Tab-separated table of C-alpha atoms and ligand atoms in Angstrom:
chain	number	residue	atom	x	y	z
A	1	MET	CA	89.599	-89.527	-127.480
A	2	GLY	CA	90.497	-88.145	-124.040
A	3	ILE	CA	89.505	-89.814	-120.727
A	4	GLU	CA	85.880	-89.103	-119.931
A	5	ARG	CA	85.722	-86.826	-116.917
A	6	PRO	CA	82.948	-86.818	-114.383
A	7	GLU	CA	80.851	-83.710	-114.162
A	8	GLN	CA	81.903	-81.210	-111.516
A	9	THR	CA	80.000	-82.452	-108.509
A	10	CYS	CA	78.834	-81.307	-105.109
A	11	VAL	CA	77.725	-83.481	-102.188
A	12	PHE	CA	75.790	-81.799	-99.521
A	13	GLY	CA	73.314	-82.495	-96.727
A	14	LEU	CA	69.712	-81.853	-97.137
A	15	GLY	CA	68.872	-81.839	-93.386
A	16	TRP	CA	70.448	-80.482	-90.206
A	17	GLY	CA	73.855	-82.134	-90.876
A	18	ASP	CA	75.022	-85.574	-90.126
A	19	GLU	CA	73.351	-87.158	-93.117
A	20	GLY	CA	76.302	-89.384	-93.899
A	21	LYS	CA	77.940	-87.252	-96.600
A	22	GLY	CA	81.328	-88.838	-95.721
A	23	LYS	CA	80.200	-92.182	-97.038
A	24	VAL	CA	78.938	-90.784	-100.352
A	25	VAL	CA	82.211	-88.755	-100.864
A	26	ASP	CA	84.237	-91.716	-100.051
A	27	LEU	CA	82.454	-93.752	-102.733
A	28	LEU	CA	82.885	-91.045	-105.316
A	29	CYS	CA	86.229	-89.488	-104.499
A	30	PRO	CA	88.495	-91.896	-106.548
A	31	ALA	CA	86.869	-90.492	-109.753
A	32	PHE	CA	87.924	-86.868	-108.900
A	33	ASP	CA	91.214	-85.107	-108.889
A	34	ILE	CA	90.518	-82.386	-106.346
A	35	VAL	CA	88.106	-82.335	-103.293
A	36	VAL	CA	87.032	-78.976	-101.914
A	37	ARG	CA	85.501	-77.595	-98.765
A	38	PHE	CA	83.713	-74.305	-99.228
A	39	ASN	CA	81.893	-73.552	-96.037
A	40	GLY	CA	81.835	-74.020	-92.201
A	41	GLY	CA	84.783	-75.024	-90.045
A	42	ALA	CA	85.683	-77.561	-87.453
A	43	ASN	CA	82.073	-77.747	-86.519
A	44	ALA	CA	81.548	-80.406	-89.322
A	45	GLY	CA	82.059	-83.984	-88.645
A	46	HIS	CA	82.479	-86.719	-91.360
A	47	THR	CA	83.272	-90.183	-90.230
A	48	VAL	CA	84.831	-92.635	-92.745
A	49	CYS	CA	85.974	-96.139	-92.096
A	50	VAL	CA	89.149	-97.233	-93.851
A	51	GLY	CA	89.510	-101.007	-93.341
A	52	SER	CA	89.392	-101.517	-89.605
A	53	GLU	CA	90.163	-97.928	-88.791
A	54	THR	CA	87.799	-94.958	-88.334
A	55	PHE	CA	88.665	-91.442	-89.226
A	56	ALA	CA	86.587	-88.508	-87.986
A	57	LEU	CA	87.391	-85.429	-90.108
A	58	HIS	CA	86.303	-81.913	-89.168
A	59	LEU	CA	88.184	-79.464	-91.288
A	60	LEU	CA	89.866	-81.403	-94.201
A	61	PRO	CA	87.816	-82.430	-97.056
A	62	THR	CA	86.863	-86.121	-96.588
A	63	GLY	CA	88.198	-86.897	-100.032
A	64	VAL	CA	91.899	-86.350	-98.843
A	65	LEU	CA	91.817	-89.826	-97.374
A	66	HIS	CA	92.058	-90.936	-100.860
A	67	ASP	CA	95.851	-90.362	-101.565
A	68	THR	CA	95.600	-89.191	-105.164
A	69	ALA	CA	93.237	-86.288	-104.358
A	70	VAL	CA	94.366	-82.789	-103.821
A	71	GLY	CA	92.458	-81.197	-100.941
A	72	VAL	CA	91.355	-77.668	-101.003
A	73	ILE	CA	90.038	-75.386	-98.236
A	74	GLY	CA	88.257	-72.436	-99.934
A	75	PRO	CA	87.987	-68.850	-98.933
A	76	GLY	CA	84.478	-69.540	-97.377
A	77	VAL	CA	85.807	-71.895	-94.745
A	78	VAL	CA	86.752	-70.726	-91.278
A	79	VAL	CA	89.826	-72.438	-90.225
A	80	ASP	CA	90.941	-73.195	-86.647
A	81	PRO	CA	94.712	-73.556	-87.382
A	82	MET	CA	95.242	-75.637	-84.263
A	83	ALA	CA	92.447	-78.003	-85.064
A	84	LEU	CA	93.675	-78.329	-88.634
A	85	LEU	CA	97.247	-79.071	-87.515
A	86	ALA	CA	96.003	-81.549	-85.027
A	87	GLU	CA	93.918	-83.222	-87.789
A	88	ILE	CA	96.865	-83.358	-90.214
A	89	ASP	CA	99.110	-84.735	-87.481
A	90	GLU	CA	96.713	-87.374	-86.475
A	91	LEU	CA	96.219	-88.495	-90.030
A	92	ALA	CA	100.048	-88.569	-90.486
A	93	GLY	CA	100.382	-90.771	-87.498
A	94	ARG	CA	98.030	-93.166	-88.984
A	95	GLY	CA	99.918	-93.230	-92.365
A	96	VAL	CA	97.820	-90.704	-94.275
A	97	ASP	CA	100.045	-87.828	-95.385
A	98	VAL	CA	97.922	-84.868	-96.579
A	99	ALA	CA	100.260	-81.957	-95.792
A	100	GLY	CA	101.866	-82.196	-99.199
A	101	ARG	CA	98.623	-82.110	-101.216
A	102	LEU	CA	96.580	-79.577	-99.249
A	103	LYS	CA	95.892	-76.125	-100.427
A	104	ILE	CA	94.390	-73.379	-98.098
A	105	SER	CA	92.877	-70.226	-99.481
A	106	ASP	CA	94.853	-67.064	-98.541
A	107	ARG	CA	91.350	-65.489	-98.201
A	108	ALA	CA	90.171	-67.891	-95.694
A	109	HIS	CA	89.527	-66.531	-92.138
A	110	LEU	CA	91.087	-67.898	-89.030
A	111	VAL	CA	89.093	-69.225	-85.998
A	112	LEU	CA	91.257	-68.077	-82.960
A	113	ASP	CA	91.010	-68.706	-79.221
A	114	TYR	CA	88.862	-65.647	-78.706
A	115	HIS	CA	86.113	-67.012	-81.087
A	116	LYS	CA	85.888	-70.251	-79.134
A	117	ILE	CA	85.672	-68.396	-75.758
A	118	GLU	CA	83.059	-66.143	-77.196
A	119	ASP	CA	81.018	-69.042	-78.436
A	120	GLN	CA	81.030	-70.693	-74.953
A	121	LEU	CA	80.358	-67.437	-73.051
A	122	SER	CA	77.586	-66.402	-75.330
A	123	GLU	CA	75.812	-69.840	-75.072
A	124	ARG	CA	76.250	-70.005	-71.313
A	125	ALA	CA	74.790	-66.503	-71.005
A	126	ALA	CA	71.839	-67.381	-73.334
A	127	GLY	CA	70.808	-70.159	-70.870
A	128	ASP	CA	68.926	-73.282	-71.738
A	129	GLU	CA	66.028	-71.349	-73.287
A	130	GLY	CA	68.022	-68.989	-75.513
A	131	LYS	CA	71.142	-70.986	-76.555
A	132	ILE	CA	71.578	-72.289	-80.084
A	133	GLY	CA	73.276	-75.404	-78.904
A	134	THR	CA	76.515	-74.650	-81.055
A	135	THR	CA	79.444	-77.011	-81.327
A	136	SER	CA	81.598	-74.461	-79.355
A	137	ARG	CA	84.023	-74.370	-82.159
A	138	GLY	CA	83.950	-70.564	-82.472
A	139	ILE	CA	82.151	-70.730	-85.917
A	140	GLY	CA	79.522	-67.999	-85.390
A	141	PRO	CA	81.912	-65.479	-83.687
A	142	CYS	CA	84.485	-65.956	-86.536
A	143	TYR	CA	81.931	-65.460	-89.209
A	144	ALA	CA	80.635	-62.288	-87.289
A	145	ASP	CA	84.161	-60.968	-87.300
A	146	LYS	CA	84.432	-61.575	-90.965
A	147	MET	CA	81.325	-59.602	-91.714
A	148	ARG	CA	82.327	-56.889	-89.260
A	149	ARG	CA	85.569	-56.558	-91.279
A	150	THR	CA	87.566	-54.720	-88.553
A	151	THR	CA	88.416	-57.542	-86.214
A	152	ALA	CA	89.250	-60.458	-88.604
A	153	VAL	CA	92.487	-62.267	-89.407
A	154	ARG	CA	92.864	-64.063	-92.732
A	155	PHE	CA	95.620	-66.454	-93.939
A	156	ALA	CA	96.951	-63.676	-96.129
A	157	ASP	CA	97.714	-61.691	-93.019
A	158	LEU	CA	99.698	-64.418	-91.459
A	159	PHE	CA	103.066	-63.699	-93.087
A	160	ASP	CA	103.271	-60.085	-92.189
A	161	ASP	CA	104.608	-60.199	-88.695
A	162	LYS	CA	105.140	-56.465	-88.260
A	163	GLU	CA	101.628	-55.587	-88.949
A	164	LEU	CA	100.002	-58.740	-87.519
A	165	THR	CA	101.354	-58.629	-83.931
A	166	PRO	CA	100.179	-55.246	-82.904
A	167	ARG	CA	96.782	-55.729	-84.781
A	168	VAL	CA	96.165	-58.997	-82.851
A	169	ARG	CA	97.072	-57.328	-79.571
A	170	ARG	CA	94.512	-54.582	-80.294
A	171	ILE	CA	91.905	-57.215	-81.204
A	172	VAL	CA	92.469	-59.194	-78.130
A	173	GLU	CA	92.243	-56.159	-75.890
A	174	ALA	CA	88.885	-55.125	-77.556
A	175	LYS	CA	87.620	-58.683	-77.129
A	176	LYS	CA	88.624	-58.687	-73.594
A	177	ALA	CA	86.736	-55.482	-72.920
A	178	SER	CA	83.752	-56.693	-74.763
A	179	PHE	CA	83.580	-60.049	-72.984
A	180	ALA	CA	84.015	-58.224	-69.543
A	181	ALA	CA	81.073	-55.924	-70.405
A	182	MET	CA	78.813	-58.552	-71.851
A	183	TYR	CA	79.697	-61.620	-69.735
A	184	GLU	CA	81.408	-60.046	-66.643
A	185	GLU	CA	84.581	-62.230	-67.382
A	186	ASP	CA	87.228	-62.398	-70.006
A	187	GLY	CA	87.192	-66.215	-70.330
A	188	GLY	CA	90.923	-66.340	-69.730
A	189	LEU	CA	91.830	-64.863	-73.116
A	190	ASN	CA	95.486	-64.202	-73.577
A	191	ALA	CA	97.268	-62.380	-76.425
A	192	GLN	CA	100.364	-64.558	-76.109
A	193	THR	CA	98.434	-67.737	-76.665
A	194	VAL	CA	96.720	-66.294	-79.776
A	195	LEU	CA	100.101	-65.034	-81.075
A	196	ALA	CA	101.774	-68.300	-80.493
A	197	ASP	CA	99.020	-70.160	-82.323
A	198	LEU	CA	99.372	-67.782	-85.306
A	199	ALA	CA	103.077	-68.179	-85.373
A	200	GLN	CA	102.811	-71.933	-85.454
A	201	ALA	CA	100.138	-71.769	-88.161
A	202	ALA	CA	102.369	-69.385	-90.246
A	203	GLN	CA	105.391	-71.622	-89.849
A	204	ARG	CA	103.638	-74.983	-90.521
A	205	LEU	CA	101.133	-74.012	-93.049
A	206	ARG	CA	103.016	-71.390	-95.112
A	207	SER	CA	103.589	-73.739	-98.047
A	208	ASN	CA	99.852	-74.716	-98.083
A	209	VAL	CA	98.462	-71.285	-98.282
A	210	CYS	CA	97.779	-69.995	-101.808
A	211	ASP	CA	95.190	-68.386	-104.097
A	212	THR	CA	92.904	-71.457	-104.316
A	213	THR	CA	90.464	-69.681	-106.531
A	214	GLN	CA	92.994	-69.339	-109.290
A	215	PHE	CA	94.230	-72.894	-108.610
A	216	LEU	CA	90.644	-74.205	-109.040
A	217	HIS	CA	89.981	-72.095	-112.301
A	218	LYS	CA	93.236	-73.486	-113.850
A	219	ALA	CA	92.302	-77.014	-112.794
A	220	ILE	CA	88.855	-76.594	-114.447
A	221	GLU	CA	90.598	-75.236	-117.616
A	222	ASN	CA	92.920	-78.270	-117.640
A	223	GLY	CA	89.927	-80.636	-117.561
A	224	LYS	CA	90.424	-81.731	-113.845
A	225	SER	CA	87.454	-83.091	-111.887
A	226	LEU	CA	86.322	-81.391	-108.770
A	227	LEU	CA	84.234	-82.706	-105.937
A	228	PHE	CA	82.771	-80.061	-103.600
A	229	GLU	CA	81.969	-81.279	-100.112
A	230	GLY	CA	79.234	-79.257	-98.372
A	231	ALA	CA	79.604	-79.203	-94.612
A	232	ASN	CA	76.816	-79.050	-92.109
A	233	GLY	CA	73.398	-79.382	-93.978
A	234	VAL	CA	71.054	-76.995	-95.944
A	235	LEU	CA	68.527	-76.793	-92.977
A	236	LEU	CA	71.447	-75.147	-91.142
A	237	ASP	CA	72.019	-72.591	-93.866
A	238	VAL	CA	72.375	-69.057	-92.463
A	239	ASP	CA	69.906	-67.623	-95.126
A	240	HIS	CA	67.555	-70.455	-95.818
A	241	GLY	CA	67.667	-72.725	-92.676
A	242	THR	CA	65.650	-72.732	-89.391
A	243	TYR	CA	67.118	-69.324	-88.429
A	244	PRO	CA	68.411	-68.533	-85.811
A	245	PHE	CA	68.990	-72.275	-85.052
A	246	VAL	CA	71.463	-72.468	-87.921
A	247	THR	CA	75.204	-72.296	-88.383
A	248	SER	CA	76.823	-69.139	-89.893
A	249	SER	CA	77.560	-70.126	-93.461
A	250	SER	CA	75.931	-71.070	-96.810
A	251	THR	CA	75.802	-74.812	-96.592
A	252	GLY	CA	74.520	-75.973	-99.988
A	253	PRO	CA	75.754	-75.739	-103.478
A	254	HIS	CA	74.754	-72.015	-103.518
A	255	GLY	CA	77.723	-71.562	-101.123
A	256	ILE	CA	80.251	-72.752	-103.850
A	257	GLY	CA	80.303	-69.314	-105.486
A	258	PRO	CA	81.328	-67.316	-102.396
A	259	GLY	CA	82.952	-70.169	-100.584
A	260	ALA	CA	85.186	-71.505	-103.413
A	261	GLY	CA	85.226	-68.718	-106.069
A	262	VAL	CA	83.877	-71.079	-108.625
A	263	PRO	CA	80.787	-69.913	-110.634
A	264	PRO	CA	77.602	-72.029	-109.936
A	265	GLN	CA	77.062	-73.079	-113.509
A	266	CYS	CA	80.403	-75.085	-113.440
A	267	VAL	CA	78.937	-77.543	-110.994
A	268	THR	CA	76.157	-79.550	-112.584
A	269	ARG	CA	75.861	-82.772	-110.565
A	270	LEU	CA	74.316	-81.922	-107.246
A	271	ILE	CA	73.874	-84.883	-104.812
A	272	GLY	CA	71.783	-84.201	-101.860
A	273	VAL	CA	72.225	-86.560	-98.950
A	274	SER	CA	69.516	-87.457	-96.513
A	275	LYS	CA	68.802	-90.193	-94.107
A	276	ALA	CA	65.775	-92.412	-94.628
A	277	TYR	CA	64.508	-90.620	-91.401
A	278	ALA	CA	65.503	-87.247	-89.791
A	279	THR	CA	68.011	-86.294	-87.074
A	280	ARG	CA	69.166	-83.030	-85.544
A	281	VAL	CA	71.775	-82.088	-82.935
A	282	GLY	CA	71.537	-78.870	-80.954
A	283	ALA	CA	68.476	-76.727	-80.231
A	284	GLY	CA	65.719	-75.646	-82.755
A	285	PRO	CA	62.462	-76.776	-84.145
A	286	PHE	CA	62.115	-80.371	-85.428
A	287	VAL	CA	58.506	-80.984	-86.464
A	288	THR	CA	58.790	-84.777	-86.961
A	289	GLU	CA	60.892	-85.498	-83.812
A	290	LEU	CA	59.996	-88.678	-81.986
A	291	LYS	CA	60.429	-88.069	-78.254
A	292	ASP	CA	59.481	-91.522	-77.315
A	293	ALA	CA	60.690	-95.101	-77.393
A	294	LEU	CA	60.583	-95.144	-81.200
A	295	GLY	CA	62.883	-92.157	-81.346
A	296	GLU	CA	65.285	-93.980	-78.899
A	297	ARG	CA	65.154	-97.083	-81.042
A	298	ILE	CA	66.142	-95.174	-84.117
A	299	ARG	CA	68.881	-93.498	-82.194
A	300	ARG	CA	70.269	-96.784	-80.919
A	301	GLN	CA	69.804	-98.758	-84.154
A	302	GLY	CA	71.286	-95.872	-86.289
A	303	ARG	CA	74.158	-95.139	-83.782
A	304	GLU	CA	72.960	-91.421	-83.811
A	305	TYR	CA	75.535	-89.653	-81.695
A	306	GLY	CA	77.443	-86.494	-83.006
A	307	THR	CA	80.889	-86.920	-84.582
A	308	THR	CA	82.146	-83.594	-83.514
A	309	THR	CA	80.541	-83.345	-79.943
A	310	GLY	CA	79.367	-86.891	-79.216
A	311	ARG	CA	75.887	-85.436	-78.414
A	312	PRO	CA	72.910	-87.812	-78.824
A	313	ARG	CA	71.056	-86.868	-81.955
A	314	ARG	CA	67.373	-86.131	-81.836
A	315	CYS	CA	65.507	-88.500	-84.222
A	316	GLY	CA	62.225	-88.408	-86.075
A	317	TRP	CA	60.372	-89.467	-89.137
A	318	PHE	CA	61.399	-88.316	-92.635
A	319	ASP	CA	60.127	-84.860	-93.288
A	320	SER	CA	59.284	-84.296	-96.976
A	321	VAL	CA	58.375	-80.616	-96.223
A	322	THR	CA	61.928	-79.774	-95.318
A	323	CYS	CA	63.641	-82.139	-97.788
A	324	ARG	CA	61.596	-80.846	-100.702
A	325	TYR	CA	62.499	-77.264	-99.642
A	326	THR	CA	66.246	-77.948	-99.343
A	327	ALA	CA	66.293	-80.113	-102.543
A	328	GLN	CA	64.488	-77.332	-104.392
A	329	LEU	CA	66.724	-74.400	-103.181
A	330	SER	CA	69.951	-76.394	-103.807
A	331	GLY	CA	68.859	-77.618	-107.186
A	332	ALA	CA	69.539	-81.222	-106.337
A	333	THR	CA	69.856	-83.546	-109.301
A	334	ASP	CA	70.128	-86.694	-107.293
A	335	LEU	CA	69.013	-87.875	-103.822
A	336	ALA	CA	71.214	-90.273	-101.778
A	337	LEU	CA	68.949	-91.885	-99.097
A	338	LEU	CA	71.151	-93.400	-96.415
A	339	HIS	CA	70.464	-95.658	-93.403
A	340	LEU	CA	67.493	-97.410	-94.823
A	341	ASP	CA	68.581	-100.552	-92.875
A	342	THR	CA	68.083	-98.632	-89.631
A	343	LEU	CA	64.254	-98.714	-90.304
A	344	SER	CA	64.152	-102.597	-90.688
A	345	GLY	CA	61.759	-104.317	-88.176
A	346	LEU	CA	59.217	-101.588	-87.855
A	347	ASP	CA	55.606	-102.393	-88.576
A	348	GLU	CA	54.970	-99.121	-90.120
A	349	ILE	CA	57.031	-96.052	-91.096
A	350	GLY	CA	55.957	-92.489	-91.007
A	351	VAL	CA	56.644	-89.793	-93.611
A	352	CYS	CA	55.555	-86.360	-92.956
A	353	VAL	CA	53.796	-84.992	-96.054
A	354	ALA	CA	52.678	-81.546	-94.728
A	355	TYR	CA	52.340	-79.492	-91.593
A	356	ARG	CA	49.219	-78.314	-89.823
A	357	CYS	CA	49.752	-74.896	-88.217
A	358	ASP	CA	47.291	-72.311	-86.946
A	359	GLY	CA	44.342	-73.953	-88.700
A	360	GLN	CA	46.264	-74.138	-92.111
A	361	THR	CA	47.842	-76.949	-94.100
A	362	LEU	CA	51.526	-76.006	-94.992
A	363	ARG	CA	53.498	-77.645	-97.565
A	364	THR	CA	56.584	-75.309	-97.365
A	365	LEU	CA	58.687	-74.402	-94.404
A	366	PRO	CA	57.662	-71.117	-92.650
A	367	ALA	CA	60.407	-68.629	-91.870
A	368	SER	CA	59.259	-68.047	-88.357
A	369	VAL	CA	60.705	-70.540	-85.776
A	370	SER	CA	57.687	-70.126	-83.529
A	371	ARG	CA	55.454	-71.144	-86.370
A	372	ILE	CA	57.508	-74.166	-87.085
A	373	GLU	CA	57.490	-75.016	-83.457
A	374	ARG	CA	53.648	-74.768	-83.370
A	375	ALA	CA	53.384	-77.083	-86.406
A	376	GLU	CA	52.034	-80.505	-86.133
A	377	PRO	CA	53.298	-83.040	-88.737
A	378	ILE	CA	50.660	-84.717	-91.027
A	379	ILE	CA	52.117	-88.181	-91.195
A	380	GLU	CA	51.356	-90.801	-93.836
A	381	PHE	CA	52.178	-94.315	-92.636
A	382	LEU	CA	53.583	-96.900	-95.069
A	383	PRO	CA	53.969	-100.611	-94.217
A	384	GLY	CA	57.403	-101.487	-92.879
A	385	TRP	CA	59.549	-104.471	-93.637
A	386	GLN	CA	61.094	-107.069	-91.387
A	387	GLU	CA	63.951	-108.193	-93.493
A	388	ALA	CA	67.611	-106.927	-92.589
A	389	LEU	CA	68.859	-105.058	-95.625
A	390	ARG	CA	72.548	-105.197	-95.044
A	391	SER	CA	73.215	-107.997	-97.604
A	392	VAL	CA	71.136	-106.385	-100.409
A	393	ARG	CA	73.262	-105.167	-103.289
A	394	ARG	CA	70.825	-104.056	-105.901
A	395	PHE	CA	67.861	-101.781	-105.818
A	396	GLU	CA	65.521	-104.402	-107.332
A	397	ASN	CA	66.449	-106.881	-104.442
A	398	LEU	CA	65.185	-104.623	-101.769
A	399	PRO	CA	61.958	-105.990	-100.052
A	400	LYS	CA	58.874	-104.530	-101.814
A	401	ASN	CA	57.905	-102.406	-98.877
A	402	ALA	CA	61.426	-100.842	-98.759
A	403	LEU	CA	61.383	-100.223	-102.491
A	404	ASP	CA	57.873	-98.680	-102.192
A	405	TYR	CA	59.143	-96.403	-99.270
A	406	VAL	CA	62.060	-95.184	-101.534
A	407	ASP	CA	59.592	-94.576	-104.444
A	408	ARG	CA	57.235	-92.616	-102.204
A	409	ILE	CA	60.125	-90.352	-101.059
A	410	GLU	CA	61.311	-89.878	-104.592
A	411	MET	CA	57.725	-88.816	-105.581
A	412	LEU	CA	57.309	-86.507	-102.660
A	413	ILE	CA	60.635	-84.782	-103.224
A	414	GLY	CA	60.551	-84.815	-107.003
A	415	VAL	CA	64.239	-85.813	-107.351
A	416	PRO	CA	65.550	-89.234	-108.442
A	417	VAL	CA	66.880	-91.474	-105.513
A	418	SER	CA	70.128	-92.548	-107.062
A	419	MET	CA	71.722	-94.073	-104.026
A	420	VAL	CA	70.445	-95.896	-101.022
A	421	GLY	CA	72.500	-96.861	-97.989
A	422	VAL	CA	71.872	-100.239	-96.437
A	423	GLY	CA	74.767	-100.397	-93.950
A	424	PRO	CA	78.025	-98.713	-93.061
A	425	ASP	CA	80.388	-100.553	-95.426
A	426	ARG	CA	81.015	-99.071	-98.892
A	427	SER	CA	79.580	-102.251	-100.530
A	428	GLN	CA	76.443	-101.532	-98.665
A	429	THR	CA	75.401	-98.657	-101.021
A	430	LEU	CA	72.985	-99.376	-103.900
A	431	VAL	CA	73.520	-97.044	-106.889
A	432	ARG	CA	71.352	-96.499	-109.913
A	433	GLY	CA	70.984	-94.036	-112.782
A	434	ALA	CA	73.674	-91.570	-113.705
A	435	LEU	CA	75.724	-91.978	-110.568
A	436	GLN	CA	76.467	-95.623	-111.597
A	437	SER	CA	79.224	-94.550	-113.950
A	438	LEU	CA	80.803	-92.384	-111.351
A	439	VAL	CA	80.878	-95.167	-108.777
A	440	LYS	CA	81.863	-97.879	-111.183
A	441	SER	CA	85.530	-96.754	-111.825
A	442	ALA	CA	85.817	-95.791	-108.067
A	443	GLU	CA	88.004	-97.763	-105.589
A	444	PRO	CA	87.111	-96.077	-102.477
A	445	VAL	CA	89.316	-95.990	-99.393
A	446	GLY	CA	86.706	-96.711	-96.695
A	447	SER	CA	83.054	-96.276	-95.701
A	448	GLU	CA	81.035	-94.099	-93.430
A	449	LYS	CA	79.943	-95.353	-90.102
B	1	IMP	P1	77.744	-73.924	-84.885
B	1	IMP	O1	77.888	-74.289	-86.356
B	1	IMP	O2	78.778	-74.587	-84.024
B	1	IMP	O3	77.620	-72.445	-84.659
B	1	IMP	O4	76.398	-74.629	-84.416
B	1	IMP	C1	75.091	-74.140	-84.824
B	1	IMP	C2	74.080	-75.266	-84.995
B	1	IMP	O5	74.566	-76.081	-86.061
B	1	IMP	C3	74.071	-76.126	-83.747
B	1	IMP	O6	72.793	-76.675	-83.636
B	1	IMP	C4	75.033	-77.328	-84.119
B	1	IMP	O7	74.667	-78.471	-83.494
B	1	IMP	C5	74.595	-77.409	-85.603
B	1	IMP	N1	75.696	-77.935	-86.395
B	1	IMP	C6	76.769	-77.328	-86.864
B	1	IMP	N2	77.516	-78.115	-87.784
B	1	IMP	C7	76.884	-79.269	-87.716
B	1	IMP	C8	77.154	-80.554	-88.357
B	1	IMP	O8	78.182	-80.776	-89.124
B	1	IMP	N3	76.274	-81.631	-88.071
B	1	IMP	C9	75.201	-81.436	-87.273
B	1	IMP	N4	74.945	-80.209	-86.680
B	1	IMP	C10	75.839	-79.229	-86.927
């Protein structure tokens, strides 16, 4: 009998990012051979605690903190090479050597200086009313260049110096002209800086760049186990999210096909992560947002500040309309409900069960942002609990009201809640059902904060 392998698995956020995916990946990754990023770029932020140290990862798959895992950055990721090198160097300085076990797709696109400049110029020009509230990491402009096809640079292009240099000079000139026309400045863009970054990336990352699609297919053939890490969150998905207040990639398991080159039917365990309440950074509609002292209390108690930008997160009640929608479209098999402990001490806890908009009751998310903005949440209040949850280690030992709250969410979403978070430490994660066998053998390296 061979060793029993876990199902190929994807962990992804069901909200607007920051759901605490890092903690779930950290718990599971020792059971997997390969950890894969398939979307987004350095806009993502996963915080993992290892002993007394905290690591904030933006581009690397979180699972690489576990030193037996091979990390893969797939073709769907947009890679800022300078940010990646800084992350690799920082980890190396802290005793985690990932350079030797990292594979970067030769099809992945590069985020360069002009993308970050454009991100900032365009947000500034849009003003407070029109801006998206991006992370300024150049994500949107890089994906736009990818779709435009004439002004993109991929890792495969890096090693052809003769062709690359004149092409990059042409792109930089075109960008300068376009910035000057649109924003009346060129943002300090300089071809030399871009070329120097590319030369450094070519030199330092050469041995990491390969055909990751073939690598992953071979790995599957050889019985290896793969853990796909979704970045951002499904409500930020470019096709299905609260457009235009979204990021520019496919953020759920549906992004694995294009973003990693692995057919969707290969990945059968789909773990959607949500908090026991809702948060959002950046602009855009948020029906259950609490703009009062209660929202502030959740922010303080849950330490709700962005990993990538440090911005305070907007906080609100759990929204079953959006969560049911994202769980449905991503085919979630399991729900991980984190930060349940943050809600301790409230007399009652709200759950949004539907929206009221323009005289109608809505149970699904409208496409139009202005409709979502006009929507009022229909809130069902459940009794809260006063007990601190951080020492609870089993589902059945949760206070009755906390267990009822979890059961209600399970019923509203229609997906089993297989994990509950009751604190930042790895031991503060309660697991039940099919995920138990995955976590059992795992000896995680840290925990999410
Ligand atoms: P961009 O991805 O930087 O273009 O930003 C677009 C929107 O997505 C903004 O509202 C960001 O705050 C949000 N965003 C992007 N990535 C994340 C994430 O990992 N967590 C939370 N919000 C994110």
